[in-house]
């Protein structure tokens, strides 16, 4: 149990250092591939084990690790939303460009997650499992402000990453 916690703390420390510099998401993905190789060796699983099995958060058997690429994306999204919703008018008007490479654009990802949250609000609360209607409380996009709004955006980006892992798992042969 201790090595997993140690690996997790080193992962989050590495993610923090990646956010300071303008590193593209492709480079972070390459770093994650190397880390995944060593994690597979440490766990004693075959090299063919997909990262879907390692980082999926809604699976029945999940590890207590997070993807570095996912943390990188969430960190960049958190930074952009903090700059957009700043109380200082000069920070709001400047709108600095955050460089993330060609494959993944931070502004597009945040705008897409905002649109998805607005659409969820229009659709309303739906029943997705055996729990009764109204047993869970949802935070609505229009009724939140500040840190709660940023957290909802981050959760939506995490859900999108998790859904891409599901799509990847479905495409893999049995």
PDB file of N, CA and C in Angstrom, residues 72 86 174:
ATOM      1  N   UNK A  72      -2.564  16.831 -16.168  1.00  0.00           N
ATOM      2  CA  UNK A  72      -2.031  17.962 -16.932  1.00  0.00           C
ATOM      3  C   UNK A  72      -3.179  18.760 -17.550  1.00  0.00           C
ATOM      4  N   UNK A  86     -11.171  35.872 -12.899  1.00  0.00           N
ATOM      5  CA  UNK A  86     -10.434  36.657 -11.922  1.00  0.00           C
ATOM      6  C   UNK A  86     -11.210  37.934 -11.568  1.00  0.00           C
ATOM      7  N   UNK A 174     -11.234  -8.596 -27.733  1.00  0.00           N
ATOM      8  CA  UNK A 174     -11.303  -9.296 -26.446  1.00  0.00           C
ATOM      9  C   UNK A 174     -10.065 -10.132 -26.267  1.00  0.00           C
TER      10      UNK A 174
END
